[in-house]
């Protein structure tokens, strides 16, 4: 099953994707549906069936009218935390090391990126009951940094770069007792500033404080172990850059369970009622191929199992406001 969320008559509503052309409205949003399932102790798919209405909508019309929303949201963006992990995919270390090679050319030993990747390869998929190696982790922001599918993805005026990162994202709701519940998975464009990161990898944290997008569809149920997708950049209706990418556990150094454990082991990430969006990493970047994007270029990320592509045009912000702190 796959869900979307849309703006329907001024309300956030979830809808079941019945075909490429049609979706069927639910009587609530995804967050409410998830909490119903938690309270009832039933699978989300059961609650979804009970929430179906008789209203069907034209999917393309929702896209054209820009009425699509991220497939899981919280009414208060401050209670949606957006985070992720890096160096999780086989091949990701080569991409990262190439980015950092210039800054670390004098080092004779393995780079920190390669060390981190090696930890994941050796211990990222622990046996049942065992703790695995902890991955690289980063924070992107709260729900205010999330833009809807089809909406412009902004790059701040102070940014050095605006690069896509095609990834899977896990979407979660925290129950009243602090138990994390996975609602499902979505395509994500984690979107980062790779020039800033390349200058010094200790600026990785700065490079991640950018907008992002995920959706439009939420996949409910088990995730296939091997997923093949395409990441593409369109400029003026023409393909500027295109590359396949692999994801899913068969193509990762870490298991999803290990990545989830090392995020939710922190009590601050198990606050009742919160929503979490957690990006699982990638090994494919247009930046690594020397692509420099421009205003209006459109990122497109597609995996067939996730239905429609995640698409976002780039908007370069020009207001470089001077920020100063005043003393009380």
CSV table of N, CA, C and O in Angstrom, one decimal, residues 182-263:
chain,number,residue,atom,x,y,z
A,182,UNK,N,7.5,2.9,13.2
A,182,UNK,CA,7.8,3.2,11.8
A,182,UNK,C,6.4,3.2,11.1
A,182,UNK,O,5.8,2.2,11.0
A,183,UNK,N,6.1,4.3,10.5
A,183,UNK,CA,4.9,4.4,9.7
A,183,UNK,C,5.1,3.8,8.3
A,183,UNK,O,4.3,3.2,7.7
A,184,UNK,N,6.3,4.1,7.7
A,184,UNK,CA,6.6,3.6,6.4
A,184,UNK,C,7.9,4.2,5.9
A,184,UNK,O,8.7,4.9,6.7
A,185,UNK,N,8.1,4.1,4.6
A,185,UNK,CA,9.3,4.7,3.9
A,185,UNK,C,8.9,5.6,2.8
A,185,UNK,O,7.8,5.4,2.2
A,186,UNK,N,9.7,6.5,2.5
A,186,UNK,CA,9.5,7.4,1.3
A,186,UNK,C,10.8,7.7,0.6
A,186,UNK,O,11.9,7.6,1.2
A,187,UNK,N,10.6,8.1,-0.7
A,187,UNK,CA,11.8,8.7,-1.4
A,187,UNK,C,12.1,10.0,-0.7
A,187,UNK,O,11.3,10.8,-0.3
A,188,UNK,N,13.4,10.3,-0.7
A,188,UNK,CA,13.8,11.6,-0.2
A,188,UNK,C,14.9,12.3,-1.0
A,188,UNK,O,15.7,11.6,-1.6
A,189,UNK,N,14.9,13.6,-1.0
A,189,UNK,CA,16.0,14.4,-1.5
A,189,UNK,C,16.5,15.1,-0.3
A,189,UNK,O,16.0,16.1,0.2
A,190,UNK,N,17.7,14.6,0.2
A,190,UNK,CA,18.2,15.1,1.5
A,190,UNK,C,18.9,16.5,1.3
A,190,UNK,O,18.9,17.3,2.2
A,191,UNK,N,19.4,16.8,0.1
A,191,UNK,CA,19.8,18.2,-0.3
A,191,UNK,C,20.8,18.8,0.7
A,191,UNK,O,20.5,19.0,1.8
A,192,UNK,N,22.0,19.0,0.2
A,192,UNK,CA,23.1,19.4,1.0
A,192,UNK,C,24.0,20.4,0.2
A,192,UNK,O,23.9,20.6,-1.0
A,193,UNK,N,24.9,21.1,1.0
A,193,UNK,CA,25.9,22.0,0.4
A,193,UNK,C,27.3,21.2,0.4
A,193,UNK,O,28.0,21.3,1.4
A,194,UNK,N,27.6,20.6,-0.7
A,194,UNK,CA,28.8,19.8,-0.8
A,194,UNK,C,30.1,20.6,-0.9
A,194,UNK,O,31.1,20.0,-0.6
A,195,UNK,N,30.0,21.8,-1.4
A,195,UNK,CA,31.2,22.6,-1.5
A,195,UNK,C,31.7,23.0,-0.1
A,195,UNK,O,32.9,22.9,0.3
A,196,UNK,N,30.7,23.3,0.8
A,196,UNK,CA,31.0,23.6,2.2
A,196,UNK,C,31.6,22.4,2.9
A,196,UNK,O,32.6,22.5,3.6
A,197,UNK,N,31.0,21.2,2.6
A,197,UNK,CA,31.5,20.0,3.3
A,197,UNK,C,32.9,19.7,2.8
A,197,UNK,O,33.7,19.2,3.5
A,198,UNK,N,33.1,19.8,1.5
A,198,UNK,CA,34.4,19.4,0.9
A,198,UNK,C,35.5,20.3,1.4
A,198,UNK,O,36.7,19.8,1.6
A,199,UNK,N,35.3,21.6,1.7
A,199,UNK,CA,36.3,22.5,2.2
A,199,UNK,C,36.9,21.9,3.5
A,199,UNK,O,38.2,21.9,3.7
A,200,UNK,N,36.1,21.4,4.4
A,200,UNK,CA,36.6,20.7,5.6
A,200,UNK,C,35.4,19.8,6.1
A,200,UNK,O,34.3,20.4,6.4
A,201,UNK,N,35.7,18.6,6.2
A,201,UNK,CA,34.6,17.6,6.6
A,201,UNK,C,34.0,17.9,8.0
A,201,UNK,O,32.9,17.5,8.3
A,202,UNK,N,34.7,18.7,8.8
A,202,UNK,CA,34.2,19.1,10.1
A,202,UNK,C,33.0,20.1,9.9
A,202,UNK,O,32.3,20.5,10.8
A,203,UNK,N,32.9,20.6,8.6
A,203,UNK,CA,31.7,21.5,8.3
A,203,UNK,C,30.5,20.7,7.8
A,203,UNK,O,29.6,21.3,7.3
A,204,UNK,N,30.6,19.4,7.9
A,204,UNK,CA,29.5,18.6,7.5
A,204,UNK,C,28.2,19.0,8.2
A,204,UNK,O,27.1,19.1,7.5
A,205,UNK,N,28.3,19.3,9.5
A,205,UNK,CA,27.1,19.7,10.2
A,205,UNK,C,26.5,21.0,9.6
A,205,UNK,O,25.2,21.1,9.5
A,206,UNK,N,27.3,21.9,9.2
A,206,UNK,CA,26.8,23.2,8.5
A,206,UNK,C,26.2,22.8,7.2
A,206,UNK,O,25.1,23.4,6.8
A,207,UNK,N,26.8,21.9,6.5
A,207,UNK,CA,26.3,21.6,5.1
A,207,UNK,C,25.0,21.0,5.1
A,207,UNK,O,24.3,21.0,4.1
A,208,UNK,N,24.6,20.4,6.2
A,208,UNK,CA,23.3,19.6,6.3
A,208,UNK,C,22.1,20.5,6.7
A,208,UNK,O,21.0,20.1,6.6
A,209,UNK,N,22.4,21.7,7.2
A,209,UNK,CA,21.3,22.6,7.7
A,209,UNK,C,20.7,23.3,6.5
A,209,UNK,O,20.9,24.5,6.3
A,210,UNK,N,20.0,22.5,5.7
A,210,UNK,CA,19.3,23.0,4.5
A,210,UNK,C,17.9,22.4,4.4
A,210,UNK,O,17.5,21.6,5.2
A,211,UNK,N,17.2,22.9,3.4
A,211,UNK,CA,15.9,22.3,3.2
A,211,UNK,C,16.0,20.9,2.7
A,211,UNK,O,17.1,20.4,2.3
A,212,UNK,N,14.9,20.2,2.6
A,212,UNK,CA,14.8,18.8,2.1
A,212,UNK,C,13.4,18.5,1.6
A,212,UNK,O,12.5,19.3,1.9
A,213,UNK,N,13.2,17.4,1.0
A,213,UNK,CA,11.9,17.0,0.5
A,213,UNK,C,11.8,15.5,0.6
A,213,UNK,O,12.8,14.8,0.4
A,214,UNK,N,10.6,15.0,0.8
A,214,UNK,CA,10.4,13.5,0.7
A,214,UNK,C,9.0,13.3,0.3
A,214,UNK,O,8.1,14.1,0.5
A,215,UNK,N,8.8,12.1,-0.3
A,215,UNK,CA,7.5,11.7,-0.9
A,215,UNK,C,7.6,11.6,-2.4
A,215,UNK,O,8.6,11.3,-2.9
A,216,UNK,N,6.5,11.8,-3.1
A,216,UNK,CA,5.2,12.1,-2.6
A,216,UNK,C,4.5,10.9,-1.9
A,216,UNK,O,3.5,11.1,-1.2
A,217,UNK,N,5.0,9.7,-2.1
A,217,UNK,CA,4.2,8.5,-1.7
A,217,UNK,C,5.0,7.9,-0.5
A,217,UNK,O,6.2,7.9,-0.4
A,218,UNK,N,4.2,7.4,0.4
A,218,UNK,CA,4.7,6.6,1.6
A,218,UNK,C,4.4,5.2,1.4
A,218,UNK,O,3.2,4.8,1.2
A,219,UNK,N,5.4,4.4,1.4
A,219,UNK,CA,5.3,2.9,1.3
A,219,UNK,C,5.1,2.3,2.6
A,219,UNK,O,5.9,2.4,3.5
A,220,UNK,N,4.0,1.6,2.8
A,220,UNK,CA,3.6,0.9,4.0
A,220,UNK,C,4.0,-0.6,3.9
A,220,UNK,O,3.7,-1.2,2.8
A,221,UNK,N,4.6,-1.2,4.9
A,221,UNK,CA,5.0,-2.6,4.9
A,221,UNK,C,6.5,-2.8,4.7
A,221,UNK,O,7.3,-1.9,5.0
A,222,UNK,N,6.9,-4.0,4.4
A,222,UNK,CA,8.3,-4.4,4.3
A,222,UNK,C,8.9,-3.7,3.1
A,222,UNK,O,8.4,-3.5,2.0
A,223,UNK,N,10.2,-3.3,3.3
A,223,UNK,CA,11.0,-2.6,2.3
A,223,UNK,C,11.7,-3.7,1.5
A,223,UNK,O,12.4,-4.5,2.1
A,224,UNK,N,11.7,-3.7,0.2
A,224,UNK,CA,12.5,-4.6,-0.6
A,224,UNK,C,14.0,-4.5,-0.3
A,224,UNK,O,14.4,-3.3,-0.1
A,225,UNK,N,14.7,-5.6,-0.3
A,225,UNK,CA,16.1,-5.5,0.1
A,225,UNK,C,17.0,-4.8,-1.0
A,225,UNK,O,18.0,-4.2,-0.7
A,226,UNK,N,16.5,-5.0,-2.2
A,226,UNK,CA,17.3,-4.3,-3.3
A,226,UNK,C,16.4,-3.4,-4.1
A,226,UNK,O,15.3,-3.8,-4.6
A,227,UNK,N,16.8,-2.1,-4.2
A,227,UNK,CA,16.0,-1.1,-4.9
A,227,UNK,C,16.9,-0.4,-5.9
A,227,UNK,O,18.0,0.0,-5.5
A,228,UNK,N,16.4,-0.2,-7.1
A,228,UNK,CA,17.1,0.5,-8.1
A,228,UNK,C,16.3,1.7,-8.6
A,228,UNK,O,15.2,1.6,-8.9
A,229,UNK,N,17.0,2.8,-8.5
A,229,UNK,CA,16.3,4.1,-8.9
A,229,UNK,C,17.1,4.9,-9.8
A,229,UNK,O,18.2,4.5,-10.3
A,230,UNK,N,16.6,6.1,-10.2
A,230,UNK,CA,17.2,7.0,-11.1
A,230,UNK,C,17.2,8.4,-10.5
A,230,UNK,O,16.1,8.8,-10.0
A,231,UNK,N,18.3,9.1,-10.4
A,231,UNK,CA,18.4,10.5,-10.0
A,231,UNK,C,18.7,11.3,-11.2
A,231,UNK,O,19.6,11.0,-12.0
A,232,UNK,N,17.9,12.4,-11.4
A,232,UNK,CA,18.0,13.2,-12.6
A,232,UNK,C,17.8,14.7,-12.3
A,232,UNK,O,17.1,15.0,-11.4
A,233,UNK,N,18.5,15.5,-13.1
A,233,UNK,CA,18.4,16.9,-13.1
A,233,UNK,C,17.9,17.4,-14.4
A,233,UNK,O,18.5,17.1,-15.4
A,234,UNK,N,16.8,18.1,-14.4
A,234,UNK,CA,16.2,18.7,-15.7
A,234,UNK,C,16.5,20.2,-15.7
A,234,UNK,O,16.4,20.9,-14.7
A,235,UNK,N,16.9,20.7,-16.9
A,235,UNK,CA,17.2,22.1,-17.1
A,235,UNK,C,16.5,22.5,-18.4
A,235,UNK,O,16.8,22.0,-19.4
A,236,UNK,N,15.5,23.4,-18.2
A,236,UNK,CA,14.8,23.9,-19.4
A,236,UNK,C,14.2,22.8,-20.2
A,236,UNK,O,14.2,22.8,-21.4
A,237,UNK,N,13.7,21.8,-19.5
A,237,UNK,CA,13.0,20.7,-20.2
A,237,UNK,C,13.9,19.6,-20.7
A,237,UNK,O,13.4,18.6,-21.2
A,238,UNK,N,15.2,19.8,-20.6
A,238,UNK,CA,16.2,18.8,-21.1
A,238,UNK,C,16.9,18.2,-19.9
A,238,UNK,O,17.1,18.8,-18.8
A,239,UNK,N,17.4,16.9,-20.1
A,239,UNK,CA,18.1,16.2,-19.0
A,239,UNK,C,19.5,16.7,-19.0
A,239,UNK,O,20.3,16.5,-19.9
A,240,UNK,N,19.9,17.4,-17.9
A,240,UNK,CA,21.3,17.9,-17.7
A,240,UNK,C,22.2,16.8,-17.2
A,240,UNK,O,23.3,16.7,-17.6
A,241,UNK,N,21.6,15.9,-16.3
A,241,UNK,CA,22.4,14.9,-15.7
A,241,UNK,C,21.5,13.8,-15.2
A,241,UNK,O,20.4,14.0,-14.8
A,242,UNK,N,21.9,12.5,-15.4
A,242,UNK,CA,21.1,11.4,-15.0
A,242,UNK,C,22.0,10.2,-14.6
A,242,UNK,O,23.0,10.0,-15.2
A,243,UNK,N,21.6,9.6,-13.5
A,243,UNK,CA,22.4,8.4,-13.0
A,243,UNK,C,21.6,7.5,-12.2
A,243,UNK,O,20.7,7.9,-11.4
A,244,UNK,N,21.8,6.1,-12.4
A,244,UNK,CA,21.1,5.2,-11.6
A,244,UNK,C,21.7,5.2,-10.2
A,244,UNK,O,22.8,5.5,-10.0
A,245,UNK,N,20.9,4.7,-9.2
A,245,UNK,CA,21.4,4.5,-7.9
A,245,UNK,C,20.8,3.3,-7.3
A,245,UNK,O,19.7,2.9,-7.6
A,246,UNK,N,21.5,2.7,-6.3
A,246,UNK,CA,21.0,1.5,-5.6
A,246,UNK,C,20.8,1.9,-4.1
A,246,UNK,O,21.6,2.6,-3.5
A,247,UNK,N,19.8,1.3,-3.6
A,247,UNK,CA,19.6,1.4,-2.1
A,247,UNK,C,18.9,0.2,-1.6
A,247,UNK,O,18.7,-0.8,-2.4
A,248,UNK,N,18.4,0.2,-0.4
A,248,UNK,CA,17.9,-1.0,0.2
A,248,UNK,C,19.1,-1.8,0.9
A,248,UNK,O,20.2,-1.6,0.6
A,249,UNK,N,18.7,-2.6,1.9
A,249,UNK,CA,19.8,-3.2,2.7
A,249,UNK,C,20.8,-4.1,1.9
A,249,UNK,O,21.9,-4.2,2.4
A,250,UNK,N,20.4,-4.6,0.8
A,250,UNK,CA,21.4,-5.4,0.0
A,250,UNK,C,22.5,-4.5,-0.5
A,250,UNK,O,23.6,-5.1,-0.8
A,251,UNK,N,22.3,-3.2,-0.5
A,251,UNK,CA,23.3,-2.3,-1.1
A,251,UNK,C,23.9,-1.4,0.0
A,251,UNK,O,24.5,-0.4,-0.3
A,252,UNK,N,23.7,-1.8,1.3
A,252,UNK,CA,24.1,-1.0,2.4
A,252,UNK,C,25.0,-1.7,3.3
A,252,UNK,O,25.0,-2.9,3.4
A,253,UNK,N,25.9,-0.9,3.9
A,253,UNK,CA,26.8,-1.5,4.9
A,253,UNK,C,26.1,-1.7,6.3
A,253,UNK,O,26.6,-2.5,7.1
A,254,UNK,N,25.1,-0.9,6.5
A,254,UNK,CA,24.3,-1.0,7.8
A,254,UNK,C,23.0,-1.6,7.5
A,254,UNK,O,22.4,-1.4,6.5
A,255,UNK,N,22.4,-2.3,8.5
A,255,UNK,CA,21.0,-2.7,8.4
A,255,UNK,C,20.2,-1.5,8.9
A,255,UNK,O,20.6,-0.6,9.6
A,256,UNK,N,19.0,-1.5,8.4
A,256,UNK,CA,18.1,-0.4,8.8
A,256,UNK,C,17.8,-0.4,10.3
A,256,UNK,O,17.7,0.6,11.0
A,257,UNK,N,17.7,-1.6,10.9
A,257,UNK,CA,17.5,-1.8,12.3
A,257,UNK,C,18.6,-1.2,13.1
A,257,UNK,O,18.4,-0.5,14.1
A,258,UNK,N,19.9,-1.3,12.6
A,258,UNK,CA,21.0,-0.7,13.3
A,258,UNK,C,21.0,0.8,13.2
A,258,UNK,O,21.3,1.5,14.2
A,259,UNK,N,20.6,1.3,12.0
A,259,UNK,CA,20.5,2.8,11.9
A,259,UNK,C,19.4,3.3,12.8
A,259,UNK,O,19.6,4.4,13.4
A,260,UNK,N,18.3,2.6,12.9
A,260,UNK,CA,17.2,3.1,13.7
A,260,UNK,C,17.6,3.0,15.2
A,260,UNK,O,17.3,4.0,15.9
A,261,UNK,N,18.3,2.0,15.6
A,261,UNK,CA,18.7,1.8,17.0
A,261,UNK,C,19.5,3.0,17.4
A,261,UNK,O,19.3,3.6,18.5
A,262,UNK,N,20.5,3.3,16.6
A,262,UNK,CA,21.5,4.4,17.0
A,262,UNK,C,20.9,5.8,16.9
A,262,UNK,O,21.5,6.7,17.3
A,263,UNK,N,19.7,5.9,16.3
A,263,UNK,CA,19.0,7.2,16.4
A,263,UNK,C,18.1,7.2,17.6
A,263,UNK,O,18.2,8.2,18.4
